[in-house]
Tab-separated table of C-alpha atoms and ligand atoms in Angstrom:
chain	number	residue	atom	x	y	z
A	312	UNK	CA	-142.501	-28.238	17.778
A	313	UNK	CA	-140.807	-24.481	17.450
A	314	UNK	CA	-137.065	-25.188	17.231
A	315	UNK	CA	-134.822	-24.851	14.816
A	316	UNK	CA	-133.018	-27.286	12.472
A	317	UNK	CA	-129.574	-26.656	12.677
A	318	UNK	CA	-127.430	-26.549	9.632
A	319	UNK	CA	-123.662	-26.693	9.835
A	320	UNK	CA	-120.978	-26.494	6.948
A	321	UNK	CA	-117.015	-25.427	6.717
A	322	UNK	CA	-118.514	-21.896	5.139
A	323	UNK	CA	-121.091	-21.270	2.397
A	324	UNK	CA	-121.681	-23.927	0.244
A	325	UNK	CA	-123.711	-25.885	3.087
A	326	UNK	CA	-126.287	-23.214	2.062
A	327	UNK	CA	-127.202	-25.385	-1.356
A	328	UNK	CA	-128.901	-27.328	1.560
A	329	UNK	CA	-130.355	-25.276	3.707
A	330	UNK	CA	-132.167	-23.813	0.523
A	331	UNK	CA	-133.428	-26.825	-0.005
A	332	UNK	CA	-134.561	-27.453	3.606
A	333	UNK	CA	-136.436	-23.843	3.733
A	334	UNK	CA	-137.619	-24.675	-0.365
A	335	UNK	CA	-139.084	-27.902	0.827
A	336	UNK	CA	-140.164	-27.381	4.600
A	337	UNK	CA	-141.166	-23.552	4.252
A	338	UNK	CA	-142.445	-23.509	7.875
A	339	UNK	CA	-139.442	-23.960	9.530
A	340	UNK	CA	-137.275	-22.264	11.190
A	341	UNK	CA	-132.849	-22.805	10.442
A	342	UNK	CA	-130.374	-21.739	12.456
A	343	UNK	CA	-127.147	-22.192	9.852
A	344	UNK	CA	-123.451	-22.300	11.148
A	345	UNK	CA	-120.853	-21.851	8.405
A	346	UNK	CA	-117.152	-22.022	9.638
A	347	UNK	CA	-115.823	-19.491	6.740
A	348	UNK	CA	-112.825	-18.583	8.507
A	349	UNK	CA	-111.511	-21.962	8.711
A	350	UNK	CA	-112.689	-22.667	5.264
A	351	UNK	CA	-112.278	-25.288	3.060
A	352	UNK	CA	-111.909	-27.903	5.100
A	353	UNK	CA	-111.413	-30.529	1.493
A	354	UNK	CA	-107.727	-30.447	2.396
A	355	UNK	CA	-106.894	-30.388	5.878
A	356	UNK	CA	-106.092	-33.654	7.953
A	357	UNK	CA	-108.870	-36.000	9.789
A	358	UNK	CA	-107.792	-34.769	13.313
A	359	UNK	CA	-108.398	-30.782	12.340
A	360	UNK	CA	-111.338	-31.476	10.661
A	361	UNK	CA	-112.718	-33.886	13.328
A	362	UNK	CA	-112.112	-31.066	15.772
A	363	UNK	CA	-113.840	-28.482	13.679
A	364	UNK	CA	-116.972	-30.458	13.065
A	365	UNK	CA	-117.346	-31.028	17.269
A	366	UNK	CA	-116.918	-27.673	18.050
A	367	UNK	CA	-119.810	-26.361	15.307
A	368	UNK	CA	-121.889	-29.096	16.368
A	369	UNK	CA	-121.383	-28.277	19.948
A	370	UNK	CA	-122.030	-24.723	19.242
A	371	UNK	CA	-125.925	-25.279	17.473
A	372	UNK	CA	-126.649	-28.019	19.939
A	373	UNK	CA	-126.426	-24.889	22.686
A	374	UNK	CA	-129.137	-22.898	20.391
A	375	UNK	CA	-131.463	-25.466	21.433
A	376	UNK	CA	-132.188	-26.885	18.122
A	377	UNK	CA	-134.671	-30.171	17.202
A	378	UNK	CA	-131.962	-32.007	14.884
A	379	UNK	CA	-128.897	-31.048	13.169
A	380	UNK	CA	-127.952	-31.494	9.681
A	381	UNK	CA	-123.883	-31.921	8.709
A	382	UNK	CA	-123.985	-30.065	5.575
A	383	UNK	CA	-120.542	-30.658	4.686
A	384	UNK	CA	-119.258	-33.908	3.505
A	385	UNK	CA	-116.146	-33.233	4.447
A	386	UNK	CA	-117.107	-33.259	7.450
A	387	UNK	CA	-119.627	-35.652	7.589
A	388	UNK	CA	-117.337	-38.243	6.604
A	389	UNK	CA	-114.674	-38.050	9.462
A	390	UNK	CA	-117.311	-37.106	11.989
A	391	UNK	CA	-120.952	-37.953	11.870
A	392	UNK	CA	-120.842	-41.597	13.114
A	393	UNK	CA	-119.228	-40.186	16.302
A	394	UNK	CA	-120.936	-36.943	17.115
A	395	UNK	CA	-124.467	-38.815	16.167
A	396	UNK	CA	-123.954	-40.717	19.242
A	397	UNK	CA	-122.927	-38.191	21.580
A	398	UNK	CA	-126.330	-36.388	20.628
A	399	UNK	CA	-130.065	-36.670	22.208
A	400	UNK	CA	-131.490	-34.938	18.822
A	401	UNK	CA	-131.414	-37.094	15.248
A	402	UNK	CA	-127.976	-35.540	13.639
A	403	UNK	CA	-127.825	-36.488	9.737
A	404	UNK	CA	-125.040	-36.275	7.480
A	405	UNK	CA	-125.136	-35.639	3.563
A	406	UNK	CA	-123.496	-38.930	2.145
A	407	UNK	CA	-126.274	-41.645	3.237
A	408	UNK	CA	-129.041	-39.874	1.665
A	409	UNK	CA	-126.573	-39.246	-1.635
A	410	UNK	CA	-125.502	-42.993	-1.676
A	411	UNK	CA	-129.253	-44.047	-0.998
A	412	UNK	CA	-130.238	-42.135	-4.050
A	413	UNK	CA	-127.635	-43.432	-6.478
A	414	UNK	CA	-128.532	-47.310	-5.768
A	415	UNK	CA	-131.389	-46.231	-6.521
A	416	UNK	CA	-131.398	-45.025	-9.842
A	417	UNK	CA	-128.070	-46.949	-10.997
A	418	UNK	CA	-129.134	-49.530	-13.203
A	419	UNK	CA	-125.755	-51.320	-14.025
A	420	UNK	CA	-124.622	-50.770	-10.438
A	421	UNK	CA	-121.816	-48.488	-11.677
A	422	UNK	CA	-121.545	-45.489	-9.752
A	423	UNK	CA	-118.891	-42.141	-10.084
A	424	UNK	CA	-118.134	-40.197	-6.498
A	425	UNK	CA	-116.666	-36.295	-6.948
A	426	UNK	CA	-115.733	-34.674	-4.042
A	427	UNK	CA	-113.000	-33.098	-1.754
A	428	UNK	CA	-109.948	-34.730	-1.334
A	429	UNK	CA	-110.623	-35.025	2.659
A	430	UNK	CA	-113.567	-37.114	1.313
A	431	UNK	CA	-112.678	-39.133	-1.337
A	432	UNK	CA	-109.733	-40.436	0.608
A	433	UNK	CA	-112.160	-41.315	3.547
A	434	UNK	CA	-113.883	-44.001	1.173
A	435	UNK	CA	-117.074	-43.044	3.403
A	436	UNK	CA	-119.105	-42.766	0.008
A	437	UNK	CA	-117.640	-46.011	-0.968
A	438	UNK	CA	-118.259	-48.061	2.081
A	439	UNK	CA	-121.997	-46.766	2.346
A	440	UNK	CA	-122.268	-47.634	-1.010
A	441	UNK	CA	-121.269	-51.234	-0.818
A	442	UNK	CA	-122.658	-51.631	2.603
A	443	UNK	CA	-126.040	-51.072	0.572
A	444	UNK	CA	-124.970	-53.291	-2.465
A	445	UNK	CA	-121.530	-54.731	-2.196
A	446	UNK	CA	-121.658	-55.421	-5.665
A	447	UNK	CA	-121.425	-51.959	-7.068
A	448	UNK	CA	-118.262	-50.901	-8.616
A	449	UNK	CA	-117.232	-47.427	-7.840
A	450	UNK	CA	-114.845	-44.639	-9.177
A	451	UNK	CA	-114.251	-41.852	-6.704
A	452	UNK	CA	-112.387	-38.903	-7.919
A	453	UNK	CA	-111.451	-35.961	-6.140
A	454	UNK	CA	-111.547	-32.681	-7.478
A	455	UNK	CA	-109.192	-30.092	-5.389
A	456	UNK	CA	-110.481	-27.402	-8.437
A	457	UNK	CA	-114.401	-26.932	-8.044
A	458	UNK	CA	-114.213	-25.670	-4.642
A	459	UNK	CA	-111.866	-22.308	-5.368
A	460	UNK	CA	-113.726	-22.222	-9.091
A	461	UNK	CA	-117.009	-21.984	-7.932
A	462	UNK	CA	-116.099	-19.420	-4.721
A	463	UNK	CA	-114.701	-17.440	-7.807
A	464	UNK	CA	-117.916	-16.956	-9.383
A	465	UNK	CA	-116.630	-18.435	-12.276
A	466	UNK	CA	-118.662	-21.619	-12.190
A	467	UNK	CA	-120.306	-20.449	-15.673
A	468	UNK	CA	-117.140	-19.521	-17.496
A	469	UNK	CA	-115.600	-21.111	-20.340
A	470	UNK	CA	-112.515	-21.453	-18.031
A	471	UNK	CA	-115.001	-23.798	-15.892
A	472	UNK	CA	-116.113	-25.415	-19.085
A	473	UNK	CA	-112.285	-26.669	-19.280
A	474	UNK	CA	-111.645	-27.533	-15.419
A	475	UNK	CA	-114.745	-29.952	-15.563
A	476	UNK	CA	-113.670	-31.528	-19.024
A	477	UNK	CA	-109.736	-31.708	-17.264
A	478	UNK	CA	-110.560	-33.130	-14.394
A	479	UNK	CA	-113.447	-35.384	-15.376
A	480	UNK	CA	-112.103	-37.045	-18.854
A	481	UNK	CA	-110.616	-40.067	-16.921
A	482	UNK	CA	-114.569	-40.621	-15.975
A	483	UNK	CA	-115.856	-40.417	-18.934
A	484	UNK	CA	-113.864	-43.527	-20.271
A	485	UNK	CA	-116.148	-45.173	-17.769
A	486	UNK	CA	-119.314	-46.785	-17.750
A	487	UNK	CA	-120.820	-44.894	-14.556
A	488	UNK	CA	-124.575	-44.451	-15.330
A	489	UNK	CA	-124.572	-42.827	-12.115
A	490	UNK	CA	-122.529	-39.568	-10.245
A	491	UNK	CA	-122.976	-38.419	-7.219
A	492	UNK	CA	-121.782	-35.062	-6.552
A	493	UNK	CA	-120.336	-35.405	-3.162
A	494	UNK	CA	-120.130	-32.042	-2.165
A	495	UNK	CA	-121.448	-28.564	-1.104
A	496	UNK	CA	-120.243	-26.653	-4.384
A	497	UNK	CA	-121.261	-29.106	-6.744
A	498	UNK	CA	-124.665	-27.927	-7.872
A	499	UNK	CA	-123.858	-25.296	-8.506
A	500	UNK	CA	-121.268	-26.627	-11.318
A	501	UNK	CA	-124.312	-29.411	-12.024
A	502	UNK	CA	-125.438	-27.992	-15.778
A	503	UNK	CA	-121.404	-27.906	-17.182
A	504	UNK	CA	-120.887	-31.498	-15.984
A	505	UNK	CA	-124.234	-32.806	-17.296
A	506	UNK	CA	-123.104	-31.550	-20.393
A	507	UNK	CA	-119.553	-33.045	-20.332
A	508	UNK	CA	-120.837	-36.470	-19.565
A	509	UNK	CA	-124.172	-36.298	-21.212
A	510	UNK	CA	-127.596	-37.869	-20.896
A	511	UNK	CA	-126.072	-41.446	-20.422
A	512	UNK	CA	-124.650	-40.404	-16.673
A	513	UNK	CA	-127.977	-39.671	-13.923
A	514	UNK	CA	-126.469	-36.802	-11.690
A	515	UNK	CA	-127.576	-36.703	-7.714
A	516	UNK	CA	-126.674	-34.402	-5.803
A	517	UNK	CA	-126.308	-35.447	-1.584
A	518	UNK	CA	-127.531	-31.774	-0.741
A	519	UNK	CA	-130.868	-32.311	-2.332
A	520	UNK	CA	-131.409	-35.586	-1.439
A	521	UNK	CA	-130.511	-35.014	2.462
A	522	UNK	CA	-133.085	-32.250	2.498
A	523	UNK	CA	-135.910	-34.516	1.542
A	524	UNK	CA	-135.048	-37.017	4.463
A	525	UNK	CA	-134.660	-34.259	7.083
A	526	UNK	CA	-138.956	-33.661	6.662
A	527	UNK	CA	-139.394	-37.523	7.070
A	528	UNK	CA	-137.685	-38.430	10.054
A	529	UNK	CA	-139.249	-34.705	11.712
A	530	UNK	CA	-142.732	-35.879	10.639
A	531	UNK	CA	-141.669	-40.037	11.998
A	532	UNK	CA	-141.276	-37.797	15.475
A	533	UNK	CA	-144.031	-35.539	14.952
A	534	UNK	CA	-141.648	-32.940	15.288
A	535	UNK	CA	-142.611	-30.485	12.518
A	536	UNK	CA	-143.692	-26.984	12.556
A	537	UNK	CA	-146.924	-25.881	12.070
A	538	UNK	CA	-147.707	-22.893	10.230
A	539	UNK	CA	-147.315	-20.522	12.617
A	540	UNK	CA	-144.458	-21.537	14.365
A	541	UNK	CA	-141.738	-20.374	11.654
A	542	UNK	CA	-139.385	-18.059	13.532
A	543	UNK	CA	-136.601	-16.246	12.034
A	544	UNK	CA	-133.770	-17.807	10.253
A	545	UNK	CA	-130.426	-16.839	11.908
A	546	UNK	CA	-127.281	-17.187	10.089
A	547	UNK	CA	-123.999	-17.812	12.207
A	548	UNK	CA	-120.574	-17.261	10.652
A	549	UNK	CA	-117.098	-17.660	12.109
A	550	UNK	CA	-115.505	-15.154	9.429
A	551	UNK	CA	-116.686	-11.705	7.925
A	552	UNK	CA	-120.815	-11.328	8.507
A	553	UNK	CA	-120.716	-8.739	6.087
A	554	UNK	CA	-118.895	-11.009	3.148
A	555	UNK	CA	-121.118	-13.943	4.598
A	556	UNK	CA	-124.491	-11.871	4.192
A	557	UNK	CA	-123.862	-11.060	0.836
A	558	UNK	CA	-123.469	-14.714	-0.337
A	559	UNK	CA	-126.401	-15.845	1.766
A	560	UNK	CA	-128.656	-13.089	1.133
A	561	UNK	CA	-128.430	-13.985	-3.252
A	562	UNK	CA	-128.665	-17.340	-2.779
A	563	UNK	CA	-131.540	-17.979	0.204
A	564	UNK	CA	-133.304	-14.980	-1.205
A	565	UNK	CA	-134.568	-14.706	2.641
A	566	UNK	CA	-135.860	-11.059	3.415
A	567	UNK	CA	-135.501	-11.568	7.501
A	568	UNK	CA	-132.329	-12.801	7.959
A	569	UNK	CA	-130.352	-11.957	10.929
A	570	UNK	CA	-126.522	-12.929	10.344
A	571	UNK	CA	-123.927	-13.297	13.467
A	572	UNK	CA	-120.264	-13.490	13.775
A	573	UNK	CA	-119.325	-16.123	16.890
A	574	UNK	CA	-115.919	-17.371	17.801
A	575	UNK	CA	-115.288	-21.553	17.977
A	576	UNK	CA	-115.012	-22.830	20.041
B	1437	I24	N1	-119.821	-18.752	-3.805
B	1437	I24	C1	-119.282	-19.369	-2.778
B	1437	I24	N2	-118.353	-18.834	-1.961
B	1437	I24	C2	-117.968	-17.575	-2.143
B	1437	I24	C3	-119.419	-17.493	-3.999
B	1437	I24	C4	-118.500	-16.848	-3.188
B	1437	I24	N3	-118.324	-15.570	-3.650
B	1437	I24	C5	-119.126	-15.450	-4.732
B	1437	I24	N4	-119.797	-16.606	-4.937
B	1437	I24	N5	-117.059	-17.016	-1.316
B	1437	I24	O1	-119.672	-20.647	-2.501
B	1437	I24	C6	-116.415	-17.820	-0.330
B	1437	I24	C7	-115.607	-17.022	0.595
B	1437	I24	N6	-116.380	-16.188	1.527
B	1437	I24	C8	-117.698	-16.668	1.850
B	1437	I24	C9	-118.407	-15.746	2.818
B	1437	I24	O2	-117.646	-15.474	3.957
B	1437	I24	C10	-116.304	-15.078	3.717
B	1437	I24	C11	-115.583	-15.948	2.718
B	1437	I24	C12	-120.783	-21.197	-3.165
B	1437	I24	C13	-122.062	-20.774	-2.504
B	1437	I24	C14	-123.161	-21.706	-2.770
B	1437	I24	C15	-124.420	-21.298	-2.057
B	1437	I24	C16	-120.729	-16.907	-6.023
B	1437	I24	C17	-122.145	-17.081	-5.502
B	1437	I24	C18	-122.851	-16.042	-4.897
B	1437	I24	C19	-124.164	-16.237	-4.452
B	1437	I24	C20	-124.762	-17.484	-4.590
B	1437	I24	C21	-124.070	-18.529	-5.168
B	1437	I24	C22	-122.754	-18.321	-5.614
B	1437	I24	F1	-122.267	-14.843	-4.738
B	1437	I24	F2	-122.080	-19.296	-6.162
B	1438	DGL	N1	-118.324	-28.129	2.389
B	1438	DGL	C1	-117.245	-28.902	1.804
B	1438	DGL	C2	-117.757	-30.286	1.388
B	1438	DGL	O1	-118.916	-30.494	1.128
B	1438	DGL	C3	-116.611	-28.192	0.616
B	1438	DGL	C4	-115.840	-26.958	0.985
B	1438	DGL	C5	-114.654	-27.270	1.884
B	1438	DGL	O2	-113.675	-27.883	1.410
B	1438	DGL	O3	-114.711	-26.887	3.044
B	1438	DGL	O4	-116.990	-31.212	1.333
């Protein structure tokens, strides 16, 4: 089936997904919407960010797309359970497939959670977590500083060397065998916390592990693409489509892309 998986996220960072999606399903086609000018969404209230989600989700469901992916765990958090039912096309979020993965691999069923504030005070990790072992012990920790380090460009400086040591010590007087990194940015600050916490602590990150659900539930439908039904990728941004496309075009390394500004709602 031609359409499009549709990829939404508060701005740019949603993209650690979709290349993962295009990496791992190279015949199909994504339609990404990144909200930058209302990014972050981390530390706005439930209500804005409920709204926010709705009216991206609202706006890809109109580009006639096959399923929808919430990229953002911000966002998936106050909003997928909801908008998933108001929907006639699978809509996934990003903290299922993360928590999934850490039971998984945890073997003394403890498990660290990083994210947003927006998230961590949701307890949405937490509660999928113990819905799928109620015995694991958790430590959530938000991290208000990886966001604005790694939009900085910084993520690789010895300045972000110190913000991951400062803000994870407290963690690493745990026993967590297991972290999830629950959100967008993360990865891309991945090899500086591996090294903080060492070889004892597995890292997943939700991105990765959402993209390899998204090709099993289209192939359960017998929705995927075959080979010559890839159509372009087009890129929809809320903010600057020049600023956008030079983020996107680095990181998705995608020679056709066609990038859009729209207004929300
Ligand atoms: N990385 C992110 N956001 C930015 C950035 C970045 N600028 C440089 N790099 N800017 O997020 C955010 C603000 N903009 C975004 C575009 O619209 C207007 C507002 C992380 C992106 C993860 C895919 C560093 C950088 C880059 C390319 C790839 C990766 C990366 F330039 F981290
Ligand atoms: N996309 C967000 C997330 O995964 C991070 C950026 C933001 O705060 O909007 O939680």
């Amino acid at each position: 089936m031609s359409k499009a998986i549709g990829i939404m996220d508060s701005g740019v960072g949603g993209l650690t997904v979709a290349k993962e999606v295009s990496h791992q399903l190279p015949n199909e086609t994504i339609y990404y919407l990144g909200d930058t000018a209302r990014c972050p969404y981390g530390p706005r209230p439930v209500e804005e960010v409920r709204q926010y989600t709705w009216e991206m989700a609202e706006f890809l469901y109109r580009q006639d797309i096959k399923m929808l992916i919430i990229a953002c765990n911000t966002a998936t958090a106050v909003a997928l359970e909801e908008i998933k039912t108001a929907f006639d096309i699978p809509v996934i979020g990003v903290i299922s497939p993360g928590a999934r993965s850490a039971i998984k691999y945890t073997k003394n069923d403890t498990i660290g959670i990083l994210g947003t504030v927006g998230t961590i005070k949701s307890k949405a990790y937490e509660d999928a977590l113990k819905d799928l072992r109620p015995t694991t012990v958790t430590y959530p920790l938000a991290c208000p500083k990886f966001v604005p380090l790694v939009e900085s460009g910084e993520y690789n400086s010895s300045m972000a060397k110190k913000i991951v040591a400062e803000t994870l010590y407290s963690l690493k007087q745990t026993n967590i065998d297991t972290l999830i990194l629950g959100c967008t940015h993360y990865p891309l600050l991945q090899p500086l916390i591996e090294q903080y916490l060492g070889s004892g602590v597995k890292v997943i990150s939700s991105g990765d592990e959402t993209a390899r659900e998204v090709s099993a539930i289209l192939a359960y439908r017998d929705e995927l693409n075959s080979r010559h039904e890839k159509m372009k990728n087009k890129y929809y941004t809320t903010g600057s489509p020049v600023i956008f496309g030079q983020v996107a075009r680095e990181w998705m390394n995608d020679q056709h892309m066609t990038i859009q500004q729209i207004k929300l709602p």
